[in-house]
Every structure is written in structure tokens, then in C-alpha cells.
Coordinates of C-alpha atoms in Angstrom, one line a residue:
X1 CA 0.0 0.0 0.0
X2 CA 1.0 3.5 -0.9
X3 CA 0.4 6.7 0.6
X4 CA 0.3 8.7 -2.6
X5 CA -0.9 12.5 -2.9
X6 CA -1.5 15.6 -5.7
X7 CA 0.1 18.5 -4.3
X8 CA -1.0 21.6 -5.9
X9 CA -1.7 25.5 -5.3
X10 CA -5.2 25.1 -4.1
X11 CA -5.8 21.8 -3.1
X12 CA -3.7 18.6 -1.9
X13 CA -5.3 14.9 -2.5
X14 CA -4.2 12.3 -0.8
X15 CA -5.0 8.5 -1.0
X16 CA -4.3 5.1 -0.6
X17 CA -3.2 2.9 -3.7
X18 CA -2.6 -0.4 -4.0
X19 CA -1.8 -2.7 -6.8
X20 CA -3.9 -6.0 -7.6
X21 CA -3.3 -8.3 -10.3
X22 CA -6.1 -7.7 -13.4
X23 CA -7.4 -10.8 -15.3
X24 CA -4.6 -10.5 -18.0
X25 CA -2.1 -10.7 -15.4
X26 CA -1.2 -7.2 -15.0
X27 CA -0.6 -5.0 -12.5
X28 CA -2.9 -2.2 -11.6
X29 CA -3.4 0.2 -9.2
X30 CA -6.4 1.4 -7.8
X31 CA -7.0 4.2 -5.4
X32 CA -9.3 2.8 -2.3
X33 CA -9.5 5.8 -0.4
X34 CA -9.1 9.5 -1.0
X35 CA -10.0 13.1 0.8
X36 CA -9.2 16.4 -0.8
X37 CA -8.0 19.4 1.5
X38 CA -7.6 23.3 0.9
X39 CA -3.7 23.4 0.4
X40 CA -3.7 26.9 2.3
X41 CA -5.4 25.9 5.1
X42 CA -2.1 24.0 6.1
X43 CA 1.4 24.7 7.2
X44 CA 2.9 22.4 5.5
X45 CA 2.4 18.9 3.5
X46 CA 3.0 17.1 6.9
X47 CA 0.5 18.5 8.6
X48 CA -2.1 17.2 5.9
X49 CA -0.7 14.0 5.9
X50 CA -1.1 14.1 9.5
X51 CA -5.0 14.8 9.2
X52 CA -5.3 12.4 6.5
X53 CA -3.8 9.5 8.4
X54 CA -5.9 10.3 11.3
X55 CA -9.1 10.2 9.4
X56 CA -8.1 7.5 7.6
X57 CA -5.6 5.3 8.8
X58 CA -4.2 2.5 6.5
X59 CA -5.8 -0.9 6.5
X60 CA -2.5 -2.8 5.8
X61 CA 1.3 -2.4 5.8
X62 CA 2.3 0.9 4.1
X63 CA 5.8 0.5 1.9
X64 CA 6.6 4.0 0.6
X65 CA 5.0 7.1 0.2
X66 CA 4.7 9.6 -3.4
X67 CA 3.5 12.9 -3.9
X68 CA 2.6 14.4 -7.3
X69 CA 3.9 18.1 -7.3
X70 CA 3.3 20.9 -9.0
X71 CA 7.0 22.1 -9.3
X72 CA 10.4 21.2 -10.4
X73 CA 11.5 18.1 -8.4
X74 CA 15.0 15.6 -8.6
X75 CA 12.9 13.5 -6.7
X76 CA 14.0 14.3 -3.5
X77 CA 12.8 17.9 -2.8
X78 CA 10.8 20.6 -4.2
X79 CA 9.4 23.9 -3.9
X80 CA 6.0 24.0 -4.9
X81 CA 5.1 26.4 -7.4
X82 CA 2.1 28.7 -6.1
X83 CA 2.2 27.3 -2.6
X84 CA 5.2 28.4 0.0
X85 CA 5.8 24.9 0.8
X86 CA 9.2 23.6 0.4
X87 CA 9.0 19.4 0.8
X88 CA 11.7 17.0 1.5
X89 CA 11.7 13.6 1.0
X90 CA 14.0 13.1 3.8
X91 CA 12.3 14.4 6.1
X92 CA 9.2 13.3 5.3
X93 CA 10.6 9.8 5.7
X94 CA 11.7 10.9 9.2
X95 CA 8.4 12.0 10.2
X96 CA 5.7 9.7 8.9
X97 CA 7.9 6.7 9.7
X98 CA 8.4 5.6 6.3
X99 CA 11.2 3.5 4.7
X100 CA 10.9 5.3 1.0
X101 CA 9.5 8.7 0.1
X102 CA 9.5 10.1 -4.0
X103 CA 8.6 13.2 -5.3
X104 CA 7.6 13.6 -8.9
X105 CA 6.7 16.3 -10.8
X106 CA 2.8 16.5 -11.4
X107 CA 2.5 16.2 -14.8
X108 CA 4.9 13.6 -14.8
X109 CA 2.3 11.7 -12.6
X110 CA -0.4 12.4 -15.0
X111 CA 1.3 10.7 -17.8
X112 CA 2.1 7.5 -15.5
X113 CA -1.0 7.4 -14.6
X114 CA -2.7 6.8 -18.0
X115 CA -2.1 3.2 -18.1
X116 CA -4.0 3.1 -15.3
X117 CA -7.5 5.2 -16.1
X118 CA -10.4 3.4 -16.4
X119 CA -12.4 4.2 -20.2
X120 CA -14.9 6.0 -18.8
X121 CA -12.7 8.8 -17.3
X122 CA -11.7 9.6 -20.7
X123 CA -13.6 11.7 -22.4
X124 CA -12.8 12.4 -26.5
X125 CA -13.6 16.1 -27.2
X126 CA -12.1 15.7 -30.7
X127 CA -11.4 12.4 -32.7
X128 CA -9.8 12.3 -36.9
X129 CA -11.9 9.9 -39.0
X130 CA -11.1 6.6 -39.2
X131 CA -10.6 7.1 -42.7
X132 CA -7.5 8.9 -42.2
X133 CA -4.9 6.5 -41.5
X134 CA -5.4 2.5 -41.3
X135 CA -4.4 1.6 -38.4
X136 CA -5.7 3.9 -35.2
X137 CA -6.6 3.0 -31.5
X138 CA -9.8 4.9 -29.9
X139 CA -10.1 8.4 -30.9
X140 CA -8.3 8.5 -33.4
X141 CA -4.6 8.5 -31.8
X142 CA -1.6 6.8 -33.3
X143 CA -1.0 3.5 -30.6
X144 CA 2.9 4.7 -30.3
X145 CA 2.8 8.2 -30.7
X146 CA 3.9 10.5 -28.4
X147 CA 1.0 12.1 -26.3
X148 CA 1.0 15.8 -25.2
X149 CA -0.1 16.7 -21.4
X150 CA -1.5 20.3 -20.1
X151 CA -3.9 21.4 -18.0
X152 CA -4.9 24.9 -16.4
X153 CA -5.4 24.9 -12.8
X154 CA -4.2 27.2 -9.9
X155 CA -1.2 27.3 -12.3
X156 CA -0.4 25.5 -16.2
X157 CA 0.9 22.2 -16.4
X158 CA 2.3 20.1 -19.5
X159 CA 4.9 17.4 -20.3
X160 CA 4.9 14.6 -22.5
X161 CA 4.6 10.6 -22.4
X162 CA 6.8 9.0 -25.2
X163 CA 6.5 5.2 -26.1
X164 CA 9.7 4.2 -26.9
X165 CA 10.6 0.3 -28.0
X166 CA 7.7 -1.0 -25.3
X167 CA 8.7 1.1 -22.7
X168 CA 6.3 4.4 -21.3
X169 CA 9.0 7.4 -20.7
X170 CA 7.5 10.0 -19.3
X171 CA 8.8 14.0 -19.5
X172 CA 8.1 16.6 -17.0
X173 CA 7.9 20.4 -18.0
X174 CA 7.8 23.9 -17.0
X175 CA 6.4 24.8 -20.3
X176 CA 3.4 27.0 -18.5
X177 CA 6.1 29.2 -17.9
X178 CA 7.2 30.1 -21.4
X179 CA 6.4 33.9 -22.6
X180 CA 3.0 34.2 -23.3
X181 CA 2.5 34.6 -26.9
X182 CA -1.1 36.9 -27.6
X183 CA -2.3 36.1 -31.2
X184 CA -5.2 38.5 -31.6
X185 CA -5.5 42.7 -31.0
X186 CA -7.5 42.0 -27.7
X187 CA -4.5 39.3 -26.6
X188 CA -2.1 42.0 -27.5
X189 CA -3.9 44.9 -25.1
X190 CA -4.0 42.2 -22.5
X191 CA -0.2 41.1 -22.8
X192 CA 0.6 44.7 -22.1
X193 CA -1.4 45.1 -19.2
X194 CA 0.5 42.2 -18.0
X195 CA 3.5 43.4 -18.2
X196 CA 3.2 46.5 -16.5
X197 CA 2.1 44.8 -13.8
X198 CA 4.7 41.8 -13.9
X199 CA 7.4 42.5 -16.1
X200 CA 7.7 38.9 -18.0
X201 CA 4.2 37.6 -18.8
X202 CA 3.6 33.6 -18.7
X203 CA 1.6 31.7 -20.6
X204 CA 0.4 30.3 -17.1
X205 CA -0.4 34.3 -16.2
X206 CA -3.2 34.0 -18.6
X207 CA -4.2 30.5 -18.8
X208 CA -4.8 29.3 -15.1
X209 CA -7.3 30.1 -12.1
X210 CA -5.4 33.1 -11.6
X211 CA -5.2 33.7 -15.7
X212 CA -9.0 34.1 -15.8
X213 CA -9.0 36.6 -13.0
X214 CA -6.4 39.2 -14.4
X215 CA -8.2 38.6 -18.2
X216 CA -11.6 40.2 -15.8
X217 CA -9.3 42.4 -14.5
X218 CA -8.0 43.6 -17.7
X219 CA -11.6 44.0 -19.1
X220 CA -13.2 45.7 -16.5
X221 CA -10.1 48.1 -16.3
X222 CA -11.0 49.0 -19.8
X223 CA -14.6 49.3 -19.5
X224 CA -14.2 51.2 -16.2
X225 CA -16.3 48.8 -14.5
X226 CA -15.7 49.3 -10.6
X227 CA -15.4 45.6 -9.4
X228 CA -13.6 43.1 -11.4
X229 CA -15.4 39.5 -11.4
X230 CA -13.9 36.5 -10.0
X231 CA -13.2 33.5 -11.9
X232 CA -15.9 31.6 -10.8
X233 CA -18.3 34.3 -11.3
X234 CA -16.7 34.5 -14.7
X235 CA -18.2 30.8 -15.5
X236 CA -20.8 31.1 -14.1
X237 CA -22.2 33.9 -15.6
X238 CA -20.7 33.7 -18.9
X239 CA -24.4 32.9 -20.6
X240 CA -25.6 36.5 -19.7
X241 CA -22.9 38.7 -18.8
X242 CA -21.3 40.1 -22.0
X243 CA -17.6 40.7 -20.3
X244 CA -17.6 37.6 -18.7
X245 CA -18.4 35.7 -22.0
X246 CA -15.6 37.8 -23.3
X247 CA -13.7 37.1 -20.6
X248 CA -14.0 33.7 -21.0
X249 CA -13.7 33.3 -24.4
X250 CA -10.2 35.3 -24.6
X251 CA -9.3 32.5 -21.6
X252 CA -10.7 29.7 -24.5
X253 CA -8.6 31.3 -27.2
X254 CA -5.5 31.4 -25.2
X255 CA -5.6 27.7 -24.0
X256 CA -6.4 26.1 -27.1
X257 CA -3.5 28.3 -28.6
X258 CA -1.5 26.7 -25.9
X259 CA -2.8 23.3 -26.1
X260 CA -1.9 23.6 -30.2
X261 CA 1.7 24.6 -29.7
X262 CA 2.3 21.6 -27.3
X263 CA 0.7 19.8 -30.3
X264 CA 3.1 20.8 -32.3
X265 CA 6.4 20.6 -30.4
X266 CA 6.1 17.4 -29.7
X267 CA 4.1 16.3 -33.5
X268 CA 1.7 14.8 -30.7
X269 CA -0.1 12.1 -33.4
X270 CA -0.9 10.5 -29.8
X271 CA -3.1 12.5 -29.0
X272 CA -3.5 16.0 -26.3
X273 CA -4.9 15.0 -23.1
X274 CA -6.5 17.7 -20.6
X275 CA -6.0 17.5 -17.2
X276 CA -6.5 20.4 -14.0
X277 CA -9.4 21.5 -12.2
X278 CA -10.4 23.9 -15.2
X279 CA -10.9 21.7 -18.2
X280 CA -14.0 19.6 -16.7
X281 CA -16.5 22.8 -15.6
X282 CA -15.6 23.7 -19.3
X283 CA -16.3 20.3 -20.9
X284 CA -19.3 21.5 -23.0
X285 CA -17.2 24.3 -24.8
X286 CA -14.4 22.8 -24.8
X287 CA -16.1 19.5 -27.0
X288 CA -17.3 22.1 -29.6
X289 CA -15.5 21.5 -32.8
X290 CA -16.1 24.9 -34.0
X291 CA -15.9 26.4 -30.6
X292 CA -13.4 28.9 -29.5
X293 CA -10.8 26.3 -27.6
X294 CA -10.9 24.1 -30.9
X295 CA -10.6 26.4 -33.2
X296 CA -7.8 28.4 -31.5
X297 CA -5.9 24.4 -30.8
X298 CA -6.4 24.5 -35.0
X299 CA -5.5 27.5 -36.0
X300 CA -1.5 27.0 -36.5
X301 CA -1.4 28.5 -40.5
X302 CA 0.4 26.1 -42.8
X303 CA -0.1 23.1 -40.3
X304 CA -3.8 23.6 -39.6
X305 CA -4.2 20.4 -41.0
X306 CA -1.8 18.4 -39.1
X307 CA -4.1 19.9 -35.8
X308 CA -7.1 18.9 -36.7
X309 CA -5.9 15.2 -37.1
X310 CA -5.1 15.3 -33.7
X311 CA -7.2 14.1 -30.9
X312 CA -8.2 15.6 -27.7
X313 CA -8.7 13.9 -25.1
X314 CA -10.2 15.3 -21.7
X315 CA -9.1 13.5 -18.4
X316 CA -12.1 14.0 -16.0
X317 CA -11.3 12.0 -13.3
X318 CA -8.9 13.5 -10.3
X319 CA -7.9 10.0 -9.6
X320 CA -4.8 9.9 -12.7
X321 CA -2.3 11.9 -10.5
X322 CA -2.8 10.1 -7.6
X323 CA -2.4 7.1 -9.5
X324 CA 0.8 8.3 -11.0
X325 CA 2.3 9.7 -8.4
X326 CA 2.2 5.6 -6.7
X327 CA 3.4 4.2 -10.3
X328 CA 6.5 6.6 -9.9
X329 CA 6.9 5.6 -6.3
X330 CA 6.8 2.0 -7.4
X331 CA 9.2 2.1 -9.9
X332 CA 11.5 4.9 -8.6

């Protein structure tokens, strides 16, 4: 049994996973039990384990622990981006007791956690016709092609899962925090609103939680409106509110822009997975194929065409870090 977790800037999921031998013979892991906690409502990552283990202690010998970070990690420490904790594996494996302790990068976890998503907690926004090439798993996706990651959350996550001669290798990036690049007038006003106030502009300053906020803040700035809207108020009143449908759809633009030029770097022919907290409360605009997100994840000039053959795939359960995070304990 392993003690895995999802450590990000607003929340922290921890569970227990264990692996059980499927009918074919192979491994899986499955997550038995799980509870999800406000990140800042805590000191540190010990003191949620510590609430976690109390309201739900394990029901058999616990072997190593692994936590799913959002943040550059050798495996051994890390400071979380958008979060002032700083873990270390040592001394997590001082304090909980524990033999074995890993730290992995969270998108990292995402892509070992694939192999172990059930169907139904995959949900194809965008699929190429059959027609296309002759042989193709589901969705469209070429069976050893290499499959993009990235999802908008508290911050922007991507990396990459390669298959390489049978074996899964799996890339962790930063790549949320490359410049941002604005691709219409309106993208351009807000990039220079941006960096008055910061200085360098991410991709992650305007495609995240906190993205959505500053793209309100930019537009009620410029329509002189005297309270900015929050980002769920954004959502939520997108249908009736014209600057919060704008708001939203300059967020749309600017993530399936993002989502395109992971595409691309990486000739993703396996396919682009969504993952983060965002993607799911947007599911019915993001499955539109002439919707904003689509259209923007196309719209790459000379190489439309190689975008639209490639699928999109939206990740809707929150159980594929968690289950990554143990699969990179287990074979760290």
C-alpha cells in the first residue's frame, strides 16, 4: 500500500493505492480511499498528511509514500510552485515513519497514470476519422505516438509521455512558464497590461485560475467597470454577462492556442490530453469543434491540418495523479 498525494496551489489529494493483479495478469493500481484538502489551510504537507492519516488510517502495511507536485522536483525535494511549501523527502521519511519517500513532478504523474485510467474517465472532445490512417486506437490517436499533457489549474501544467521500444518514458515540464504569446489585438492589449504589472508575462499568467481573473481584470479596467469578477463568477455567468463571456472566451482562445503549440512541439499524433481543475467545468465548450478552444488548438497557418488530425482527449477524473504519483513511487 502506498500513501500517494496531488500536491497543488489550491488543493492537496491524498489517497491510498494499492496494486492488484487484473485478469490478463497485469498490475494495476487502484485508489481505495481518497479526501481532498484546501492546500492553504495548512502549514505544511505534513500536517495534511497528519489529518489524512488520522481520518483515515491504513488498513495494511504501508511500503513507501509519493506525492505528485506541481513544481520542479529531482525526486528528493521541491518547492511548490504557487504554494510556499518547500517538501523533502527526507524528512518526510523521518516524520511519517516511512522507509521510502519520492517526489515527482505532477505532470509527470499524470502521464504514468494513464495506463492506469479506467475508459470511462476519458472523455474524447475531438477524434480524426477513421478514414484517415489504417491503423488507429480509440479516438483517433496513433497507438505509439507521443501524447501531449497540459492542463490549467491554480497554475499551467504540461509534459509529454513517449513510447519508446515497449517502454512508457515520461517528460516533466515547465512549459506554463514560457512567454505568453497573444495572437489576436485583444491578446495583445492584454499582454501589455500584463507586463506592467509583472514584467515577464507567462503563458500560465493567462491560462490558469489566476489567468482568468487578471483577463476580468483587464476588461473591467478597460470598460471602467468598478469591481472586477472572480473566476468563478466568470463561469458562471458567462451565458448573460457580455464581459464575462468575453472574458471567457479570450481565456478559450488562449488555452487552445497553448494546447496547439504543445501539439506541435512534440508532433503529438498520440493524441493531447486535458487534465487540472479547469478543463472539466468547461467540458461543454471545450467539446465544440467549431468552438473557441478548438478552433484556436487548429488554427497553426500552414499546419492547420496536421491539428485537426489530432485528438483531444479530456481526463475527467482526479484519480490519474494520484495514481501516478504511486506508479512513480513503485518504480523509482
Amino acid at each position: 500500500m502506498i500513501l500517494s498525494g496531488d500536491i497543488g496551489g489550491t488543493s492537496t489529494r491524498l489517497a491510498w493505492v494499492s496494486a492488484v493483479e487484473a485478469e490478463d495478469g497485469a498490475i494495476r493500481l487502484q485508489v481505495e480511499r481518497r479526501a481532498c484538502y484546501a492546500s492553504a489551510d495548512f502549514p505544511t504537507l505534513l500536517d495534511v498528511c497528519g489529518r489524512f492519516l488520522t481520518e483515515n488510517p491504513p488498513s495494511g502495511t504501508v511500503e513507501a509514500a509519493g506525492f505528485g507536485v506541481a513544481g520542479p522536483t529531482d525526486g528528493r525535494s521541491c518547492n511548490v510552485t504557487n504554494l510556499q511549501w518547500s517538501l523533502s523527502a527526507s524528512d518526510l521519511e523521518a516524520s511519517l515513519g516511512l522507509p521510502r519517500v519520492h517526489l515527482v513532478n505532477d505532470f509527470a504523474a499524470i502521464g504514468l497514470g494513464l495506463a492506469h485510467v479506467r475508459a470511462e474517465d476519458r472523455l474524447v472532445l475531438s477524434a480524426r476519422s477513421p478514414e484517415d490512417r489504417p491503423v488507429l486506437s480509440a479516438g483517433g490517436a496513433e497507438p505509439q505516438g507521443p501524447i501531449a499533457l497540459i492542463g490549467a489549474g491554480t497554475g499551467l501544467g504540461q509534459g509529454a509521455v513517449l513510447r519508446i521500444g515497449g517502454r512508457v518514458v515520461v517528460l516533466p515540464s515547465e512549459g506554463g512558464h514560457v512567454d505568453f504569446a497573444p495572437r489576436t489585438d485583444g491578446q495583445v492589449a492584454l499582454l501589455d497590461h500584463l507586463r506592467r504589472k509583472y514584467g515577464h508575462v507567462s503563458v500560465e499568467r493567462v491560462v490558469s485560475g489566476q489567468g482568468l481573473m487578471e483577463i476580468g481584470e483587464f476588461l473591467a479596467m478597460r470598460d471602467q467597470k468598478p469591481q472586477p469578477p472572480s473566476a468563478a463568477f466568470i463561469t458562471e455567468n458567462a451565458g448573460a454577462n457580455p464581459l464575462c463571456a468575453e472574458a471567457l472566451d479570450l481565456f478559450l482562445s488562449a488555452y487552445g492556442a497553448a494546447a496547439g503549440n504543445l501539439a506541435l512541439t512534440l508532433f503529438a499524433t498520440g493524441g493531447v490530453y486535458l487534465a487540472g481543475g479547469i478543463a472539466p467545468r468547461l467540458s461543454h465548450l471545450l467539446a465544440e469543434p467549431e468552438g473557441t478552444f478548438q478552433r484556436a488548438f487548429r488554427d497553426k497557418g500552414r499546419l492547420s491540418s496536421l491539428l485537426a488530425a489530432v485528438p483531444l482527449v479530456l481526463l475527467t477524473s482526479d484519480d490519474v495523479a494520484l495514481l501516478g504519483a504511486a506508479e512513480a513511487t513503485r518504480s523509482a
